[in-house]
Tab-separated table of C-alpha atoms and ligand atoms in Angstrom:
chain	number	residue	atom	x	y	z
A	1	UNK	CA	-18.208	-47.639	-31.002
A	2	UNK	CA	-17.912	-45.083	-27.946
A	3	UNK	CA	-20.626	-46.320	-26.183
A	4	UNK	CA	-19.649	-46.488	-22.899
A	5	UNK	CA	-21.708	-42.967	-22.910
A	6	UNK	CA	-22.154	-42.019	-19.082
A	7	UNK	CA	-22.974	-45.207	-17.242
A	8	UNK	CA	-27.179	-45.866	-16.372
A	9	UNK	CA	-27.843	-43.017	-14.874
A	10	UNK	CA	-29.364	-42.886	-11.333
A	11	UNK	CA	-26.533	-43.286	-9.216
A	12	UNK	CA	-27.646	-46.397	-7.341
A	13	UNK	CA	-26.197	-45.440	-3.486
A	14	UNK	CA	-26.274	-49.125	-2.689
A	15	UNK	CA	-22.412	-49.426	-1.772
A	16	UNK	CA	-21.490	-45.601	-1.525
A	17	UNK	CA	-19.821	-45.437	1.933
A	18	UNK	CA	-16.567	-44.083	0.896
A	19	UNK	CA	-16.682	-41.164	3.800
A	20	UNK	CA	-19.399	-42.996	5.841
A	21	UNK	CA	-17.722	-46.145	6.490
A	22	UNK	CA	-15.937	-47.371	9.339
A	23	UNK	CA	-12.383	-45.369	9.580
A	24	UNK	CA	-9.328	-47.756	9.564
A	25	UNK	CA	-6.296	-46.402	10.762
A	26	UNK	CA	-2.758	-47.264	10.508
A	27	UNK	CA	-0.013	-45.154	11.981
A	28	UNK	CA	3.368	-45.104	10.348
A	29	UNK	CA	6.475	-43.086	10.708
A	30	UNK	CA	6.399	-42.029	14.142
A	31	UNK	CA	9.461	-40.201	15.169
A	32	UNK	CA	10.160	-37.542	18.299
A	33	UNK	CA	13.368	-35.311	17.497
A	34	UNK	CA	15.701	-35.333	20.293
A	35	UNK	CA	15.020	-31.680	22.158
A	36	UNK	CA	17.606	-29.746	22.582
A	37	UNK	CA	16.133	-27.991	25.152
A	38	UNK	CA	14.322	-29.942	28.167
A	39	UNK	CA	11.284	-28.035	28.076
A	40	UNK	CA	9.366	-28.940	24.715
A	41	UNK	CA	9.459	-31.334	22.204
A	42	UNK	CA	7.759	-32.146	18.808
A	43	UNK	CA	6.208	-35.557	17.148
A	44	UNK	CA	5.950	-36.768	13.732
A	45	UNK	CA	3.734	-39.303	12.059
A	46	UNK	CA	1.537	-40.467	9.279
A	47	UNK	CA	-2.356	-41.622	9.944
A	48	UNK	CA	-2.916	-43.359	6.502
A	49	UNK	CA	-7.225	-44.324	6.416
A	50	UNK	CA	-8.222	-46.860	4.271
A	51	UNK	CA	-11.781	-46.503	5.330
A	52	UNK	CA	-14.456	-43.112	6.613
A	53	UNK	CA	-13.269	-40.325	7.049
A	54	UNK	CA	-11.888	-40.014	11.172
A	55	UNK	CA	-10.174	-37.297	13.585
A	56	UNK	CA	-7.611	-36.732	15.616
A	57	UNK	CA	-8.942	-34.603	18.952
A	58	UNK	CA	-6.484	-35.579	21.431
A	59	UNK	CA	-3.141	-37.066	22.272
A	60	UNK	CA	-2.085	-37.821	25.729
A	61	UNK	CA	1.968	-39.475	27.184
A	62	UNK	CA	3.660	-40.388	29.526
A	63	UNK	CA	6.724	-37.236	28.927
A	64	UNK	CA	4.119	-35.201	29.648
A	65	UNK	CA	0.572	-34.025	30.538
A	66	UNK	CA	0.776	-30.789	28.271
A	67	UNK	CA	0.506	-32.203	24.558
A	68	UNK	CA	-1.606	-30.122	21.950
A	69	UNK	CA	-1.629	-30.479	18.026
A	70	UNK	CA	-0.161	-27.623	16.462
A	71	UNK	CA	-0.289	-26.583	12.670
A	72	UNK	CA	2.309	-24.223	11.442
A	73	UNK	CA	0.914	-21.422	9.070
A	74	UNK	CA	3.072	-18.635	7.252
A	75	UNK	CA	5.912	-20.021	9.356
A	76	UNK	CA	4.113	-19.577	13.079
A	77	UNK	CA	2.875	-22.115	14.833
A	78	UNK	CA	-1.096	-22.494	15.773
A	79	UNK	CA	-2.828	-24.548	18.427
A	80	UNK	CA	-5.563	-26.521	17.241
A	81	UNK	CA	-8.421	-28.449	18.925
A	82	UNK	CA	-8.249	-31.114	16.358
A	83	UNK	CA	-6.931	-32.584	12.772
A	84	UNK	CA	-8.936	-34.550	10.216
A	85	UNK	CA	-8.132	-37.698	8.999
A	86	UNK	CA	-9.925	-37.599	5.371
A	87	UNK	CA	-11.565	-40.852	4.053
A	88	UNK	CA	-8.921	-43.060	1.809
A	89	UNK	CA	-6.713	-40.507	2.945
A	90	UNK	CA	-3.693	-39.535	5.174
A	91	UNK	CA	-3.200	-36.941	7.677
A	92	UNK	CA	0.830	-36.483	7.932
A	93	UNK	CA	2.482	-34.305	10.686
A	94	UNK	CA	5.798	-33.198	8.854
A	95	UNK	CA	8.625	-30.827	9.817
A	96	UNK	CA	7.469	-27.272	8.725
A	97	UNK	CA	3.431	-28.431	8.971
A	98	UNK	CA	0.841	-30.055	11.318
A	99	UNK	CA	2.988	-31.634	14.499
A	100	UNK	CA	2.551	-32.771	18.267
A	101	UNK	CA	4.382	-30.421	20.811
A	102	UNK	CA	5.030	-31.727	24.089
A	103	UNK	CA	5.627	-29.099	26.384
A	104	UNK	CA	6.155	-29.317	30.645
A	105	UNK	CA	8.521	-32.550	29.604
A	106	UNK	CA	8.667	-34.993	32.759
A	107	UNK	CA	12.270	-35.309	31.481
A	108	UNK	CA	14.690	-34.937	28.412
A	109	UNK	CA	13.967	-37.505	25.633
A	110	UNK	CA	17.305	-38.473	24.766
A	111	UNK	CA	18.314	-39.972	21.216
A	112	UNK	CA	17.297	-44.177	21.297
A	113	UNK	CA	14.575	-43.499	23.897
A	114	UNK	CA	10.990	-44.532	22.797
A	115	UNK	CA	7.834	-42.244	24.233
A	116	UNK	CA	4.656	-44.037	24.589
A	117	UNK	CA	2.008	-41.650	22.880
A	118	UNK	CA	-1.776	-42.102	22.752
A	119	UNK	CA	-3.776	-41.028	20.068
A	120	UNK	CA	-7.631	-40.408	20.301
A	121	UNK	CA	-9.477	-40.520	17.643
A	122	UNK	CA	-13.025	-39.671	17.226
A	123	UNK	CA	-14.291	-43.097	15.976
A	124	UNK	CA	-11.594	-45.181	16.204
A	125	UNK	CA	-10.744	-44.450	19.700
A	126	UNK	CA	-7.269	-44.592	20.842
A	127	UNK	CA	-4.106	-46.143	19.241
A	128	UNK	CA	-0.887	-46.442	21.151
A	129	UNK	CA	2.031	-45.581	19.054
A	130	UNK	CA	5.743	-45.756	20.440
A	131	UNK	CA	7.158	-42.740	19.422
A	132	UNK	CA	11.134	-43.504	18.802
A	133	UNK	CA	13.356	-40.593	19.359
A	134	UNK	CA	15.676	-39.373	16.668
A	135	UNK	CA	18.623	-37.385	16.143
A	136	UNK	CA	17.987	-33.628	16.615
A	137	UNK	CA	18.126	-33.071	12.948
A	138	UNK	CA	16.767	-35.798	11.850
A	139	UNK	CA	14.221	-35.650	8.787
A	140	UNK	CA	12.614	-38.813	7.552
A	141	UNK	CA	13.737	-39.994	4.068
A	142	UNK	CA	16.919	-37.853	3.705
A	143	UNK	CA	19.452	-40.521	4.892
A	144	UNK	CA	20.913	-40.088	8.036
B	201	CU	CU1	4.304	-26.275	17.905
């Protein structure tokens, strides 16, 4: 009866690509709080990969020269020089966790606006994202 066993053996790597591939981005869920101070500002998204695995180095705007990727570890916040975008996976920048901060603003981002936001990716170059910005306390999924 059981015998599926364990397959042939000899893991033919024929079609095995799963991190090698070609990364295939889409960008979701992009959302800027509205500051509430005119000096800095944070950005939100999800990077869901449906092919190799990719990463984020670099994100450039027009609200501001000064953007870095920050992650936020046992509640402090730490520059970092890039994140990964895993294969078949998702990289999500989330309230408490990995975010963009936008410091030196050009001006305040008020509630409504949209900021154009380039990310570059190591493979898959850059994607243009327009970056809507929310209520102060705004936090995806809870309603409004
Ligand atoms: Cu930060």
């Amino acid at each position: 009866m059981a015998l599926a066993g364990c397959g042939s053996g000899g893991g033919g790597s024929a079609g095995s690509s799963s991190a090698a591939g070609r990364p295939d981005l889409t960008v979701t869920g992009a959302y800027m709080p509205a500051p509430t101070m005119g000096t800095m500002a944070a950005g939100f998204f999800t990077v869901t990969n449906s092919g190799g695995a990719d990463e984020l180095t670099s994100v450039t705007s027009d609200l501001t020269d000064d953007v870095t990727l920050h992650s936020t570890k046992n509640g402090a916040m730490e520059e970092e020089t890039s994140f990964p975008v895993p294969a078949h996976g998702t990289l999500t920048l989330a309230t408490g966790g990995n975010h963009l901060m936008f410091a030196k603003l050009t001006h305040k981002p008020r509630q409504g606006e949209k900021v154009a936001v380039e990310l570059h990716f190591a493979k898959s170059g850059t994607v243009r994202v327009s970056m809507p910005v929310k209520s102060a306390t705004y936090t995806p999924g809870s309603g409004h």
